[in-house]
PDB file of C-alpha atoms in Angstrom:
ATOM      1  CA  MET V  22     105.313 152.973 132.209  1.00  0.00           C
ATOM      2  CA  THR V  23     109.120 154.315 132.003  1.00  0.00           C
ATOM      3  CA  THR V  24     111.535 156.475 133.161  1.00  0.00           C
ATOM      4  CA  PHE V  25     111.617 158.369 130.473  1.00  0.00           C
ATOM      5  CA  ASP V  26     107.175 159.267 130.279  1.00  0.00           C
ATOM      6  CA  LEU V  27     107.343 160.273 133.257  1.00  0.00           C
ATOM      7  CA  PHE V  28     109.830 162.718 132.112  1.00  0.00           C
ATOM      8  CA  ARG V  29     108.174 163.890 129.079  1.00  0.00           C
ATOM      9  CA  ARG V  30     105.308 163.902 130.976  1.00  0.00           C
ATOM     10  CA  ALA V  31     106.127 165.869 134.179  1.00  0.00           C
ATOM     11  CA  GLY V  32     107.228 168.766 131.699  1.00  0.00           C
ATOM     12  CA  VAL V  33     111.393 167.904 131.508  1.00  0.00           C
ATOM     13  CA  PRO V  34     112.012 170.037 128.299  1.00  0.00           C
ATOM     14  CA  ALA V  35     112.115 168.088 125.255  1.00  0.00           C
ATOM     15  CA  ALA V  36     116.159 169.317 124.397  1.00  0.00           C
ATOM     16  CA  ALA V  37     117.429 168.081 127.247  1.00  0.00           C
ATOM     17  CA  VAL V  38     118.675 164.931 127.956  1.00  0.00           C
ATOM     18  CA  ALA V  39     117.826 161.965 130.003  1.00  0.00           C
ATOM     19  CA  LEU V  40     119.810 159.678 131.641  1.00  0.00           C
ATOM     20  CA  LEU V  41     118.338 156.181 132.142  1.00  0.00           C
ATOM     21  CA  SER V  42     119.737 154.390 134.850  1.00  0.00           C
ATOM     22  CA  LEU V  43     119.112 150.862 134.105  1.00  0.00           C
ATOM     23  CA  THR V  44     120.022 148.041 137.013  1.00  0.00           C
ATOM     24  CA  ALA V  45     120.190 144.282 136.372  1.00  0.00           C
ATOM     25  CA  CYS V  46     119.130 141.991 139.819  1.00  0.00           C
ATOM     26  CA  SER V  47     119.166 138.594 140.784  1.00  0.00           C
ATOM     27  CA  GLY V  48     116.094 137.081 141.542  1.00  0.00           C
ATOM     28  CA  SER V  49     118.007 135.893 145.113  1.00  0.00           C
ATOM     29  CA  SER V  50     118.619 137.625 148.501  1.00  0.00           C
ATOM     30  CA  GLY V  51     122.761 136.806 149.161  1.00  0.00           C
ATOM     31  CA  THR V  52     123.465 137.142 145.144  1.00  0.00           C
ATOM     32  CA  SER V  53     125.754 139.226 143.996  1.00  0.00           C
ATOM     33  CA  ALA V  54     124.859 142.538 141.882  1.00  0.00           C
ATOM     34  CA  GLY V  55     124.758 142.468 138.002  1.00  0.00           C
ATOM     35  CA  PRO V  56     126.271 144.566 135.898  1.00  0.00           C
ATOM     36  CA  THR V  57     125.003 147.426 136.078  1.00  0.00           C
ATOM     37  CA  VAL V  58     124.434 149.289 131.858  1.00  0.00           C
ATOM     38  CA  THR V  59     123.752 153.152 131.781  1.00  0.00           C
ATOM     39  CA  ALA V  60     122.227 154.629 128.843  1.00  0.00           C
ATOM     40  CA  THR V  61     121.961 157.416 127.661  1.00  0.00           C
ATOM     41  CA  VAL V  62     119.341 158.757 125.863  1.00  0.00           C
ATOM     42  CA  THR V  63     119.513 161.974 123.831  1.00  0.00           C
ATOM     43  CA  VAL V  64     115.136 163.246 122.525  1.00  0.00           C
ATOM     44  CA  THR V  65     115.862 166.153 120.252  1.00  0.00           C
ATOM     45  CA  ALA V  66     112.729 168.699 119.585  1.00  0.00           C
ATOM     46  CA  PRO V  67     111.924 169.529 117.524  1.00  0.00           C
ATOM     47  CA  ALA V  68     112.623 172.775 115.125  1.00  0.00           C
ATOM     48  CA  PRO V  69     110.362 176.113 116.814  1.00  0.00           C
ATOM     49  CA  ALA V  70     107.818 176.743 113.855  1.00  0.00           C
ATOM     50  CA  GLU V  71     108.979 179.372 111.999  1.00  0.00           C
ATOM     51  CA  GLN V  72     106.485 182.143 112.877  1.00  0.00           C
ATOM     52  CA  SER V  73     103.905 183.183 109.487  1.00  0.00           C
ATOM     53  CA  ALA V  74     105.211 186.092 108.201  1.00  0.00           C
ATOM     54  CA  GLY V  75     103.014 189.995 109.479  1.00  0.00           C
ATOM     55  CA  PRO V  76     100.529 191.125 106.339  1.00  0.00           C
ATOM     56  CA  GLU V  77     103.519 194.138 106.277  1.00  0.00           C
ATOM     57  CA  ALA V  78     105.700 190.943 104.662  1.00  0.00           C
ATOM     58  CA  ALA V  79     102.276 189.745 102.118  1.00  0.00           C
ATOM     59  CA  GLN V  80     101.623 193.156 101.230  1.00  0.00           C
ATOM     60  CA  THR V  81     102.972 192.934  97.102  1.00  0.00           C
ATOM     61  CA  PRO V  82     104.525 196.127  95.581  1.00  0.00           C
ATOM     62  CA  ALA V  83     101.597 199.277  94.688  1.00  0.00           C
ATOM     63  CA  GLU V  84     100.958 199.791  92.062  1.00  0.00           C
ATOM     64  CA  ASP V  85     101.908 202.615  89.953  1.00  0.00           C
ATOM     65  CA  ALA V  86      98.516 205.397  89.773  1.00  0.00           C
ATOM     66  CA  PRO V  87      97.181 205.518  86.756  1.00  0.00           C
ATOM     67  CA  THR V  88      97.192 207.522  84.527  1.00  0.00           C
ATOM     68  CA  VAL V  89      95.011 210.808  85.206  1.00  0.00           C
ATOM     69  CA  PRO V  90      92.564 210.799  81.294  1.00  0.00           C
ATOM     70  CA  ALA V  91      93.750 213.417  78.739  1.00  0.00           C
ATOM     71  CA  THR V  92      91.348 216.444  78.393  1.00  0.00           C
ATOM     72  CA  PRO V  93      88.123 215.006  76.279  1.00  0.00           C
ATOM     73  CA  GLU V  94      88.337 217.582  72.847  1.00  0.00           C
ATOM     74  CA  ALA V  95      85.107 219.470  73.457  1.00  0.00           C
ATOM     75  CA  THR V  96      86.217 221.184  77.236  1.00  0.00           C
ATOM     76  CA  ARG V  97      88.930 222.418  74.983  1.00  0.00           C
ATOM     77  CA  LYS V  98      88.435 226.029  73.889  1.00  0.00           C
ATOM     78  CA  PRO V  99      90.866 228.730  71.437  1.00  0.00           C
ATOM     79  CA  GLY V 100      93.779 229.815  72.475  1.00  0.00           C
ATOM     80  CA  LYS V 101      93.884 234.324  73.432  1.00  0.00           C
ATOM     81  CA  ALA V 102      92.296 236.099  70.265  1.00  0.00           C
ATOM     82  CA  GLY V 103      94.040 237.373  67.943  1.00  0.00           C
ATOM     83  CA  PRO V 104      92.622 239.473  64.853  1.00  0.00           C
ATOM     84  CA  PRO V 105      89.472 238.837  64.273  1.00  0.00           C
ATOM     85  CA  ILE V 106      89.106 237.165  60.249  1.00  0.00           C
ATOM     86  CA  THR V 107      87.784 240.014  57.633  1.00  0.00           C
ATOM     87  CA  ASP V 108      87.779 241.005  54.289  1.00  0.00           C
ATOM     88  CA  LYS V 109      91.448 242.231  54.366  1.00  0.00           C
ATOM     89  CA  THR V 110      93.959 240.719  53.411  1.00  0.00           C
ATOM     90  CA  PRO V 111      96.692 240.177  56.507  1.00  0.00           C
ATOM     91  CA  ALA V 112      99.931 240.573  56.461  1.00  0.00           C
ATOM     92  CA  PRO V 113     101.902 237.681  54.736  1.00  0.00           C
ATOM     93  CA  PHE V 114     104.310 237.551  57.559  1.00  0.00           C
ATOM     94  CA  GLY V 115     101.770 238.644  60.349  1.00  0.00           C
ATOM     95  CA  GLY V 116     103.320 237.936  64.051  1.00  0.00           C
ATOM     96  CA  THR V 117      98.632 237.039  65.568  1.00  0.00           C
ATOM     97  CA  LEU V 118      97.124 234.920  64.904  1.00  0.00           C
ATOM     98  CA  GLN V 119      93.296 235.408  63.889  1.00  0.00           C
ATOM     99  CA  SER V 120      90.589 234.843  65.808  1.00  0.00           C
ATOM    100  CA  ASP V 121      86.855 234.462  64.278  1.00  0.00           C
ATOM    101  CA  PRO V 122      85.443 235.490  67.537  1.00  0.00           C
ATOM    102  CA  GLY V 123      81.723 233.481  68.045  1.00  0.00           C
ATOM    103  CA  HIS V 124      83.077 231.156  66.484  1.00  0.00           C
ATOM    104  CA  ASP V 125      81.943 227.583  67.801  1.00  0.00           C
ATOM    105  CA  PHE V 126      84.156 224.869  68.104  1.00  0.00           C
ATOM    106  CA  THR V 127      82.764 222.135  70.352  1.00  0.00           C
ATOM    107  CA  LYS V 128      81.054 221.301  67.308  1.00  0.00           C
ATOM    108  CA  GLY V 129      83.496 219.574  64.681  1.00  0.00           C
ATOM    109  CA  LEU V 130      84.672 221.258  61.507  1.00  0.00           C
ATOM    110  CA  SER V 131      83.251 224.231  59.400  1.00  0.00           C
ATOM    111  CA  PRO V 132      84.299 227.113  57.933  1.00  0.00           C
ATOM    112  CA  SER V 133      85.861 230.303  58.598  1.00  0.00           C
ATOM    113  CA  ARG V 134      83.683 233.659  58.157  1.00  0.00           C
ATOM    114  CA  ASP V 135      84.185 234.853  55.282  1.00  0.00           C
ATOM    115  CA  GLY V 136      87.504 236.996  54.468  1.00  0.00           C
ATOM    116  CA  VAL V 137      90.668 236.431  54.591  1.00  0.00           C
ATOM    117  CA  VAL V 138      92.184 233.901  56.921  1.00  0.00           C
ATOM    118  CA  ARG V 139      96.415 233.221  56.589  1.00  0.00           C
ATOM    119  CA  GLY V 140      96.773 230.325  57.630  1.00  0.00           C
ATOM    120  CA  GLN V 141      97.748 226.744  56.909  1.00  0.00           C
ATOM    121  CA  LEU V 142      96.078 224.361  54.044  1.00  0.00           C
ATOM    122  CA  VAL V 143      96.814 221.000  56.375  1.00  0.00           C
ATOM    123  CA  ALA V 144      93.809 218.192  55.455  1.00  0.00           C
ATOM    124  CA  MET V 145      91.538 217.340  52.443  1.00  0.00           C
ATOM    125  CA  HIS V 146      88.845 215.494  54.266  1.00  0.00           C
ATOM    126  CA  ASP V 147      87.234 214.295  51.357  1.00  0.00           C
ATOM    127  CA  GLU V 148      87.187 215.109  47.326  1.00  0.00           C
ATOM    128  CA  ASN V 149      86.477 218.593  47.845  1.00  0.00           C
ATOM    129  CA  VAL V 150      86.895 219.902  51.789  1.00  0.00           C
ATOM    130  CA  ALA V 151      89.451 220.856  52.915  1.00  0.00           C
ATOM    131  CA  GLU V 152      90.604 222.293  56.055  1.00  0.00           C
ATOM    132  CA  TYR V 153      92.755 225.074  57.340  1.00  0.00           C
ATOM    133  CA  ARG V 154      94.016 226.357  60.419  1.00  0.00           C
ATOM    134  CA  PRO V 155      95.605 230.556  61.080  1.00  0.00           C
ATOM    135  CA  VAL V 156      98.801 230.070  61.340  1.00  0.00           C
ATOM    136  CA  LYS V 157     101.369 233.377  62.211  1.00  0.00           C
ATOM    137  CA  PHE V 158     105.014 233.817  61.435  1.00  0.00           C
ATOM    138  CA  VAL V 159     108.414 233.754  63.998  1.00  0.00           C
ATOM    139  CA  LYS V 160     111.396 235.623  62.930  1.00  0.00           C
ATOM    140  CA  GLU V 161     114.485 233.770  62.275  1.00  0.00           C
ATOM    141  CA  TYR V 162     117.852 235.236  61.280  1.00  0.00           C
ATOM    142  CA  GLY V 163     118.255 236.211  58.129  1.00  0.00           C
ATOM    143  CA  GLY V 164     116.015 238.518  55.653  1.00  0.00           C
ATOM    144  CA  SER V 165     112.493 239.791  56.528  1.00  0.00           C
ATOM    145  CA  ALA V 166     111.548 236.149  54.639  1.00  0.00           C
ATOM    146  CA  SER V 167     113.208 234.416  57.168  1.00  0.00           C
ATOM    147  CA  GLY V 168     111.901 232.457  59.745  1.00  0.00           C
ATOM    148  CA  ARG V 169     108.555 229.903  60.373  1.00  0.00           C
ATOM    149  CA  PHE V 170     105.174 229.438  60.302  1.00  0.00           C
ATOM    150  CA  GLU V 171     103.643 227.801  63.964  1.00  0.00           C
ATOM    151  CA  GLY V 172      99.305 226.946  64.363  1.00  0.00           C
ATOM    152  CA  PRO V 173      97.765 227.122  67.530  1.00  0.00           C
ATOM    153  CA  PRO V 174      98.925 225.755  70.036  1.00  0.00           C
ATOM    154  CA  GLU V 175      98.845 222.064  70.955  1.00  0.00           C
ATOM    155  CA  GLY V 176      95.016 221.169  72.537  1.00  0.00           C
ATOM    156  CA  ASP V 177      94.279 224.885  70.672  1.00  0.00           C
ATOM    157  CA  LEU V 178      90.775 223.557  68.613  1.00  0.00           C
ATOM    158  CA  THR V 179      91.201 227.341  65.957  1.00  0.00           C
ATOM    159  CA  ALA V 180      90.935 225.203  62.915  1.00  0.00           C
ATOM    160  CA  PHE V 181      87.762 225.162  59.886  1.00  0.00           C
ATOM    161  CA  ALA V 182      87.086 223.280  56.858  1.00  0.00           C
ATOM    162  CA  ALA V 183      85.670 224.168  53.774  1.00  0.00           C
ATOM    163  CA  PRO V 184      84.792 223.312  49.526  1.00  0.00           C
ATOM    164  CA  ILE V 185      86.744 224.461  47.264  1.00  0.00           C
ATOM    165  CA  ALA V 186      85.229 226.125  44.670  1.00  0.00           C
ATOM    166  CA  ASN V 187      85.011 224.922  41.636  1.00  0.00           C
ATOM    167  CA  ASN V 188      86.868 228.294  40.414  1.00  0.00           C
ATOM    168  CA  VAL V 189      88.983 228.250  42.773  1.00  0.00           C
ATOM    169  CA  VAL V 190      92.144 229.772  42.257  1.00  0.00           C
ATOM    170  CA  PHE V 191      95.770 228.893  42.991  1.00  0.00           C
ATOM    171  CA  LEU V 192      98.374 231.097  42.936  1.00  0.00           C
ATOM    172  CA  SER V 193     101.434 228.820  43.646  1.00  0.00           C
ATOM    173  CA  ALA V 194     104.724 230.539  44.427  1.00  0.00           C
ATOM    174  CA  VAL V 195     106.742 227.734  43.578  1.00  0.00           C
ATOM    175  CA  GLY V 196     105.453 227.232  40.617  1.00  0.00           C
ATOM    176  CA  CYS V 197     102.538 224.190  38.840  1.00  0.00           C
ATOM    177  CA  ASP V 198     105.331 221.725  39.337  1.00  0.00           C
ATOM    178  CA  GLY V 199     106.609 222.852  42.459  1.00  0.00           C
ATOM    179  CA  LYS V 200     110.470 223.444  41.532  1.00  0.00           C
ATOM    180  CA  ASP V 201     110.263 227.857  40.030  1.00  0.00           C
ATOM    181  CA  GLN V 202     109.687 230.497  42.775  1.00  0.00           C
ATOM    182  CA  THR V 203     106.871 232.035  41.236  1.00  0.00           C
ATOM    183  CA  ILE V 204     106.537 235.408  43.549  1.00  0.00           C
ATOM    184  CA  ASP V 205     105.879 239.227  43.879  1.00  0.00           C
ATOM    185  CA  GLY V 206     108.500 241.683  45.995  1.00  0.00           C
ATOM    186  CA  ARG V 207     105.663 240.907  49.586  1.00  0.00           C
ATOM    187  CA  TYR V 208     107.059 237.021  47.919  1.00  0.00           C
ATOM    188  CA  LEU V 209     103.373 235.581  47.441  1.00  0.00           C
ATOM    189  CA  GLY V 210     102.521 233.545  44.301  1.00  0.00           C
ATOM    190  CA  THR V 211     101.834 234.841  41.135  1.00  0.00           C
ATOM    191  CA  GLU V 212     101.438 231.431  38.566  1.00  0.00           C
ATOM    192  CA  ARG V 213      98.135 230.535  38.778  1.00  0.00           C
ATOM    193  CA  CYS V 214      97.634 226.307  38.658  1.00  0.00           C
ATOM    194  CA  SER V 215      95.070 223.889  39.195  1.00  0.00           C
ATOM    195  CA  ARG V 216      92.364 222.988  40.978  1.00  0.00           C
ATOM    196  CA  ASP V 217      93.467 219.568  41.254  1.00  0.00           C
ATOM    197  CA  LYS V 218      96.943 220.785  41.956  1.00  0.00           C
ATOM    198  CA  LEU V 219      95.927 223.288  45.226  1.00  0.00           C
ATOM    199  CA  ILE V 220      94.387 219.712  46.021  1.00  0.00           C
ATOM    200  CA  LEU V 221      97.797 217.910  46.200  1.00  0.00           C
ATOM    201  CA  ARG V 222      99.845 220.035  48.011  1.00  0.00           C
ATOM    202  CA  ALA V 223      96.567 220.939  50.969  1.00  0.00           C
ATOM    203  CA  ASP V 224      96.264 217.571  50.998  1.00  0.00           C
ATOM    204  CA  ALA V 225     100.117 216.914  51.608  1.00  0.00           C
ATOM    205  CA  GLY V 226     100.129 219.535  54.484  1.00  0.00           C
ATOM    206  CA  ASP V 227     102.548 221.739  53.306  1.00  0.00           C
ATOM    207  CA  LEU V 228     100.411 224.953  51.912  1.00  0.00           C
ATOM    208  CA  ARG V 229     100.494 228.465  53.937  1.00  0.00           C
ATOM    209  CA  ALA V 230      99.140 230.827  51.952  1.00  0.00           C
ATOM    210  CA  LEU V 231      96.234 233.630  52.089  1.00  0.00           C
ATOM    211  CA  ILE V 232      93.284 231.539  51.521  1.00  0.00           C
ATOM    212  CA  THR V 233      90.370 233.923  50.953  1.00  0.00           C
ATOM    213  CA  VAL V 234      86.078 232.157  52.006  1.00  0.00           C
ATOM    214  CA  GLN V 235      83.697 233.324  50.351  1.00  0.00           C
ATOM    215  CA  GLY V 236      79.740 231.788  51.218  1.00  0.00           C
ATOM    216  CA  GLY V 237      81.357 229.187  52.877  1.00  0.00           C
ATOM    217  CA  GLN V 238      83.678 228.120  50.822  1.00  0.00           C
ATOM    218  CA  ILE V 239      87.036 228.478  49.615  1.00  0.00           C
ATOM    219  CA  VAL V 240      87.914 230.969  46.335  1.00  0.00           C
ATOM    220  CA  LYS V 241      91.550 231.886  46.455  1.00  0.00           C
ATOM    221  CA  VAL V 242      94.015 230.716  47.941  1.00  0.00           C
ATOM    222  CA  THR V 243      97.995 232.756  47.166  1.00  0.00           C
ATOM    223  CA  GLU V 244     100.974 231.310  48.456  1.00  0.00           C
ATOM    224  CA  ILE V 245     103.473 232.426  51.255  1.00  0.00           C
ATOM    225  CA  TYR V 246     106.534 232.379  50.357  1.00  0.00           C
ATOM    226  CA  ALA V 247     109.292 231.789  52.929  1.00  0.00           C
ATOM    227  CA  ALA V 248     112.959 230.799  53.514  1.00  0.00           C
TER     228      ALA V 248
END
């Protein structure tokens, strides 16, 4: 066994430098000793193994929290109730939204109660059925008709849909071609146009009017002119 092996078994640190002296001697007595050879052996210890990263280092950044689902339509409710729809004609530029007490808005669109609704025709669901919503007028600086109409706030289910009667009366405030101003002193339409013109205007979603409903049908639409 070599001296190096003895050092290694004795637990000498691997990074230490071991000095091994090898002396050559002659086989007979009296003979002078041969030259002494000294060899230096350097043993390099392997680099200590890196410690594995802790559990914190292995974790990836947390993902964003999931988005909370929007409130289901069925759980939304109409907004604050305004004056009820009646057969009395509301002010063209009234500042409150009309209401339909007792109407169940969670079961889909259906006609409002009979009466006159200050509303906006927003879409056609087929060639006969129009969707409409109550609107209120928000005044701006200027004349009495200077301002804008606003419907129910976002998330409010106050909306109706009803068939347009075959003999509906449509009184336009901009003429049948949309290029004139055909109004009376209250800024209400005076020119009678066809049912087809009404359907085109309703489908465009830009018609604000006094909408008269009878027997679940729209029988009259009088456009309101706003500057």
